[in-house]
Coordinates of N, CA and C in Angstrom, one line a residue:
M86 N 9.2 15.3 2.9 CA 8.5 14.8 1.9 C 8.6 15.8 0.1
A87 N 9.1 15.3 -0.2 CA 9.0 15.5 -1.9 C 7.7 16.5 -2.1
S88 N 7.7 17.7 -3.0 CA 6.8 18.1 -3.3 C 7.0 19.5 -4.6
F89 N 6.1 19.7 -5.3 CA 6.1 20.5 -6.5 C 6.9 21.9 -6.3
R90 N 7.8 21.9 -7.1 CA 8.4 23.7 -6.9 C 8.4 23.9 -8.4
F91 N 8.1 25.6 -7.9 CA 8.0 26.2 -9.4 C 9.0 27.4 -9.5
C92 N 8.9 27.8 -10.4 CA 10.3 28.8 -11.0 C 9.9 30.1 -10.7
S93 N 10.8 30.9 -9.6 CA 10.7 32.0 -9.1 C 10.4 33.5 -10.2
E94 N 10.7 33.0 -11.9 CA 10.5 33.6 -12.7 C 9.3 33.8 -13.8
C95 N 9.0 32.4 -14.2 CA 7.9 32.4 -14.8 C 6.5 31.5 -14.3
N96 N 6.9 30.9 -13.1 CA 5.7 30.3 -12.7 C 5.6 28.8 -12.9
N97 N 6.3 28.2 -14.1 CA 6.3 26.8 -14.3 C 7.1 26.1 -13.5
M98 N 6.8 25.1 -13.9 CA 7.1 23.7 -12.5 C 8.8 23.4 -13.2
L99 N 9.7 23.5 -12.2 CA 10.8 22.9 -11.9 C 11.0 21.6 -12.0
Y100 N 12.0 20.8 -12.6 CA 12.5 19.5 -13.0 C 13.8 19.4 -12.3
P101 N 13.9 18.2 -12.0 CA 15.2 18.0 -10.9 C 16.3 17.9 -12.1
K102 N 17.7 18.1 -11.9 CA 18.9 18.2 -12.8 C 20.0 17.8 -12.1
E103 N 20.7 17.3 -13.0 CA 21.9 16.6 -12.1 C 23.3 18.1 -12.5
D104 N 23.8 18.4 -11.7 CA 25.4 18.7 -12.1 C 26.5 18.0 -12.1
H105 N 26.7 17.5 -13.0 CA 27.5 16.5 -13.1 C 29.1 16.9 -12.2
H106 N 29.5 18.4 -12.5 CA 30.7 18.4 -12.4 C 30.5 19.0 -11.2
N107 N 29.7 19.2 -10.1 CA 30.1 19.7 -8.5 C 29.1 18.3 -7.9
R108 N 28.6 17.6 -8.5 CA 27.8 16.4 -7.9 C 26.8 16.7 -7.0
I109 N 25.6 18.2 -7.8 CA 24.5 18.5 -6.7 C 23.5 18.1 -7.5
L110 N 22.0 18.5 -6.4 CA 21.1 18.6 -7.4 C 20.7 19.9 -7.4
L111 N 20.0 20.2 -8.9 CA 19.7 21.5 -9.2 C 17.9 21.0 -9.6
F112 N 17.3 22.2 -9.6 CA 15.9 21.9 -10.0 C 16.1 23.2 -11.2
A113 N 15.9 23.1 -12.3 CA 15.8 23.8 -13.5 C 14.3 24.2 -14.5
C114 N 14.3 25.1 -14.9 CA 13.0 25.7 -15.6 C 13.5 25.1 -17.0
R115 N 12.1 24.6 -17.6 CA 12.3 24.2 -19.4 C 11.7 25.4 -20.1
N116 N 11.4 26.7 -19.4 CA 11.2 27.3 -20.3 C 11.8 28.6 -20.1
C117 N 12.2 29.0 -18.9 CA 13.1 30.0 -18.8 C 14.6 29.9 -18.5
N118 N 15.2 28.9 -18.4 CA 16.4 28.4 -18.2 C 16.8 28.8 -16.5
H119 N 15.5 28.8 -15.3 CA 16.4 29.3 -14.3 C 16.4 28.1 -13.6
E120 N 17.6 27.9 -13.1 CA 17.6 27.3 -12.0 C 18.1 27.5 -10.8
E121 N 17.7 26.5 -9.7 CA 18.0 26.7 -7.9 C 18.6 25.3 -7.6
G122 N 19.0 25.6 -6.5 CA 19.9 24.4 -6.1 C 18.7 23.0 -5.0
G123 N 18.9 22.5 -5.2 CA 18.1 21.6 -4.3 C 18.6 21.5 -2.7
D124 N 17.3 21.4 -1.9 CA 17.9 21.3 -0.5 C 17.8 20.3 0.0
N125 N 17.2 18.7 -1.1 CA 17.1 17.6 -0.2 C 17.5 16.8 -1.5
P126 N 18.0 15.8 -1.4 CA 18.9 14.8 -3.0 C 17.9 13.8 -3.3
C127 N 16.4 13.9 -2.4 CA 15.5 13.3 -2.3 C 14.8 13.9 -3.8
V128 N 14.9 12.9 -4.9 CA 13.4 13.3 -6.2 C 12.3 12.8 -5.8
Y129 N 12.6 11.6 -5.6 CA 10.9 10.5 -5.7 C 10.9 9.9 -4.4
R130 N 10.1 9.5 -4.3 CA 9.5 8.3 -2.9 C 8.4 7.7 -3.6
H131 N 8.5 6.4 -3.4 CA 7.7 5.5 -3.3 C 7.4 5.0 -2.3
V132 N 5.9 4.9 -2.0 CA 5.5 4.2 -0.6 C 4.9 3.1 -0.6
L133 N 5.2 1.9 -0.1 CA 4.7 0.6 -0.4 C 3.4 0.3 1.0
S134 N 2.4 0.2 0.6 CA 1.5 -0.5 1.5 C 1.0 -1.9 1.6
N135 N 1.0 -2.6 2.6 CA 0.0 -3.7 2.2 C -1.4 -3.8 2.8
T136 N -2.2 -4.5 2.5 CA -3.7 -4.6 2.9 C -3.4 -6.0 3.7
A137 N -4.7 -6.1 4.3 CA -4.9 -6.9 5.6 C -4.8 -8.3 4.4
M138 N -5.5 -8.2 3.6 CA -5.5 -9.5 2.9 C -4.2 -10.1 2.2
D139 N -3.3 -9.1 1.5 CA -1.8 -9.5 1.6 C -0.8 -9.6 2.7
L140 N -1.0 -9.1 4.0 CA -0.4 -10.2 5.1 C -0.8 -11.0 5.5
T141 N -2.1 -11.7 5.3 CA -2.4 -12.8 5.3 C -1.8 -14.2 4.0
M142 N -1.7 -13.7 3.2 CA -1.0 -14.7 2.5 C 0.5 -15.0 2.3
Q143 N 0.8 -14.7 3.8 CA 2.3 -14.6 4.2 C 1.7 -16.5 5.0
H144 N 0.8 -16.3 5.4 CA 0.0 -16.9 6.4 C -0.4 -18.2 6.2
A145 N 0.3 -19.6 5.1 CA -0.7 -20.6 4.5 C -1.8 -21.1 5.0
D146 N -1.4 -21.5 6.6 CA -2.7 -22.4 6.3 C -2.9 -21.6 8.1
L147 N -3.6 -20.8 8.1 CA -5.0 -20.0 8.9 C -5.6 -20.8 9.7
Y148 N -6.3 -22.1 8.7 CA -7.1 -22.8 9.4 C -6.6 -23.3 10.3
N149 N -5.4 -23.7 10.7 CA -5.0 -24.5 11.8 C -4.3 -23.8 13.3
D150 N -4.8 -22.2 12.8 CA -3.9 -21.5 13.8 C -5.1 -21.2 14.9
P151 N -4.8 -21.3 16.3 CA -6.1 -21.3 17.1 C -6.6 -20.0 17.6
T152 N -5.1 -19.2 17.2 CA -5.7 -17.7 17.7 C -7.1 -17.3 17.0
Y153 N -7.0 -17.2 16.1 CA -8.5 -16.9 14.9 C -9.8 -17.3 15.6
P154 N -11.1 -16.7 15.6 CA -12.1 -16.9 15.9 C -12.5 -17.6 14.6
R155 N -13.3 -18.4 14.9 CA -14.2 -19.2 13.5 C -15.7 -18.7 13.6
A156 N -16.2 -19.2 12.3 CA -17.9 -18.9 12.1 C -18.4 -19.9 11.3
N157 N -19.4 -20.2 11.2 CA -20.3 -21.2 10.5 C -20.7 -20.0 9.0
K158 N -19.1 -19.8 8.4 CA -19.6 -19.0 7.2 C -19.2 -19.9 5.9
T159 N -20.2 -20.0 4.9 CA -20.3 -20.7 3.8 C -19.0 -20.4 2.9
C160 N -17.9 -21.3 2.4 CA -17.0 -20.6 1.7 C -17.5 -20.3 0.2
P161 N -17.6 -19.6 -0.5 CA -18.1 -19.1 -1.9 C -17.4 -20.1 -3.2
Q162 N -16.2 -20.5 -2.9 CA -15.6 -21.3 -3.8 C -15.8 -22.7 -3.8
C163 N -15.4 -23.2 -2.0 CA -16.1 -24.8 -2.2 C -17.0 -25.0 -1.2
G164 N -17.7 -24.3 -0.9 CA -19.1 -24.7 0.2 C -19.1 -25.2 1.2
Y165 N -17.6 -25.5 1.7 CA -17.2 -25.6 3.0 C -17.9 -24.4 4.0
N166 N -18.5 -24.9 4.9 CA -19.4 -24.4 5.9 C -18.7 -23.8 7.3
Q167 N -17.2 -23.5 7.1 CA -16.5 -23.5 8.5 C -15.2 -22.6 8.0
A168 N -14.9 -21.0 8.4 CA -14.1 -20.2 8.1 C -13.5 -19.4 9.3
V169 N -12.1 -18.8 9.5 CA -11.6 -18.5 10.5 C -11.9 -16.7 9.9
F170 N -12.0 -15.6 10.5 CA -12.1 -14.3 10.6 C -11.1 -13.5 11.4
F171 N -11.0 -12.4 10.4 CA -9.8 -11.0 11.3 C -10.5 -10.1 10.7
M172 N -10.2 -9.1 11.6 CA -10.4 -7.6 10.8 C -9.1 -7.2 10.5
S173 N -9.3 -6.0 9.6 CA -8.6 -5.3 8.9 C -7.8 -4.8 9.8
R174 N -6.2 -5.0 10.2 CA -5.8 -3.7 10.9 C -4.5 -2.7 10.4
A175 N -5.1 -2.3 9.4 CA -5.0 -1.3 8.7 C -5.4 0.4 9.8
K176 N -4.3 1.2 9.7 CA -4.4 2.2 10.8 C -4.2 3.6 10.0
R177 N -4.3 3.4 8.9 CA -4.8 5.0 7.7 C -6.5 5.4 7.8
A178 N -6.4 6.3 7.8 CA -7.8 7.1 7.5 C -8.8 6.4 6.6
D179 N -8.2 6.4 5.3 CA -8.9 5.9 3.9 C -9.1 4.6 4.2
V180 N -8.9 4.1 4.9 CA -9.3 2.5 5.0 C -10.7 2.2 5.9
S181 N -11.2 1.9 5.6 CA -12.5 1.3 6.3 C -12.2 -0.2 7.1
M182 N -12.8 -0.6 8.1 CA -12.8 -1.4 8.8 C -13.6 -2.9 8.7
K183 N -13.0 -3.7 7.7 CA -13.3 -4.5 7.1 C -13.2 -5.9 7.6
L184 N -14.0 -7.2 7.7 CA -14.1 -8.6 8.1 C -13.5 -9.0 7.0
Y185 N -12.3 -10.0 7.1 CA -11.5 -10.8 6.4 C -11.5 -12.3 6.7
F186 N -12.0 -13.0 5.6 CA -12.8 -14.6 5.7 C -11.5 -15.5 5.5
A187 N -10.8 -16.3 5.8 CA -10.4 -17.8 5.2 C -11.1 -18.7 5.7
C188 N -11.0 -20.3 4.3 CA -12.2 -21.3 4.6 C -11.0 -22.0 5.1
C189 N -11.9 -22.8 6.1 CA -11.3 -23.8 7.0 C -10.9 -24.8 6.1
S190 N -11.3 -25.5 5.1 CA -10.9 -26.3 4.6 C -9.3 -26.8 3.9
P191 N -8.7 -27.8 4.4 CA -7.4 -27.7 3.7 C -7.2 -27.6 2.7
D192 N -8.0 -28.0 1.7 CA -7.7 -28.1 0.6 C -8.2 -26.8 0.1
C193 N -8.6 -26.1 0.6 CA -9.3 -24.6 -0.4 C -8.4 -23.8 -0.2
G194 N -8.7 -23.3 1.1 CA -7.9 -21.9 1.8 C -8.2 -20.7 1.0
H195 N -9.5 -20.7 0.4 CA -10.0 -19.3 -0.1 C -9.9 -18.1 0.9
R196 N -9.7 -17.4 0.3 CA -9.9 -15.9 1.2 C -10.9 -14.8 1.1
W197 N -11.9 -13.8 1.3 CA -12.7 -13.4 1.4 C -12.8 -12.5 1.9
T198 N -13.9 -11.3 2.0 CA -13.8 -10.2 2.2 C -15.4 -10.1 2.5
D199 N -16.1 -10.0 3.4 CA -17.5 -9.8 4.2 C -18.5 -8.5 3.6
V200 N -19.1 -9.0 2.9 CA -19.7 -7.5 2.3 C -20.8 -7.5 2.7
T201 N -21.6 -8.1 3.7 CA -23.1 -8.6 4.6 C -23.0 -7.7 5.9
G202 N -21.7 -7.8 6.2 CA -21.3 -7.1 7.9 C -21.7 -7.8 8.9
G203 N -20.6 -9.0 9.0 CA -20.5 -9.4 10.0 C -20.3 -11.1 9.9
A204 N -19.9 -11.9 11.3 CA -19.9 -13.3 11.0 C -21.4 -13.7 11.4
K205 N -21.8 -14.9 11.1 CA -22.7 -15.3 11.4 C -22.5 -16.9 11.7

């Protein structure tokens, strides 16, 4: 994983720089022109993560899936009184467990999270 690097001469931040002639990655100080070789060619890493709501958007007809439990929950968009629900499957420490609902009306399909705390 990439981290910040600092100049051993003046303690300013080192920035990635390419040595075109030798085809290697260098880290250079913009203050004192100190350069050092890079041990890892990775300069930037972008990690994408999906939320539970994003993952269910791939499954268009949740209301037809018999594996999801159902609840008498009123849809805030259309007023239909039945919804399927599921919990977040995120395993990250910074994500709290939430209940997600999907309206069972074939015409609606609205998805929302429960803020009151549970299916009724």
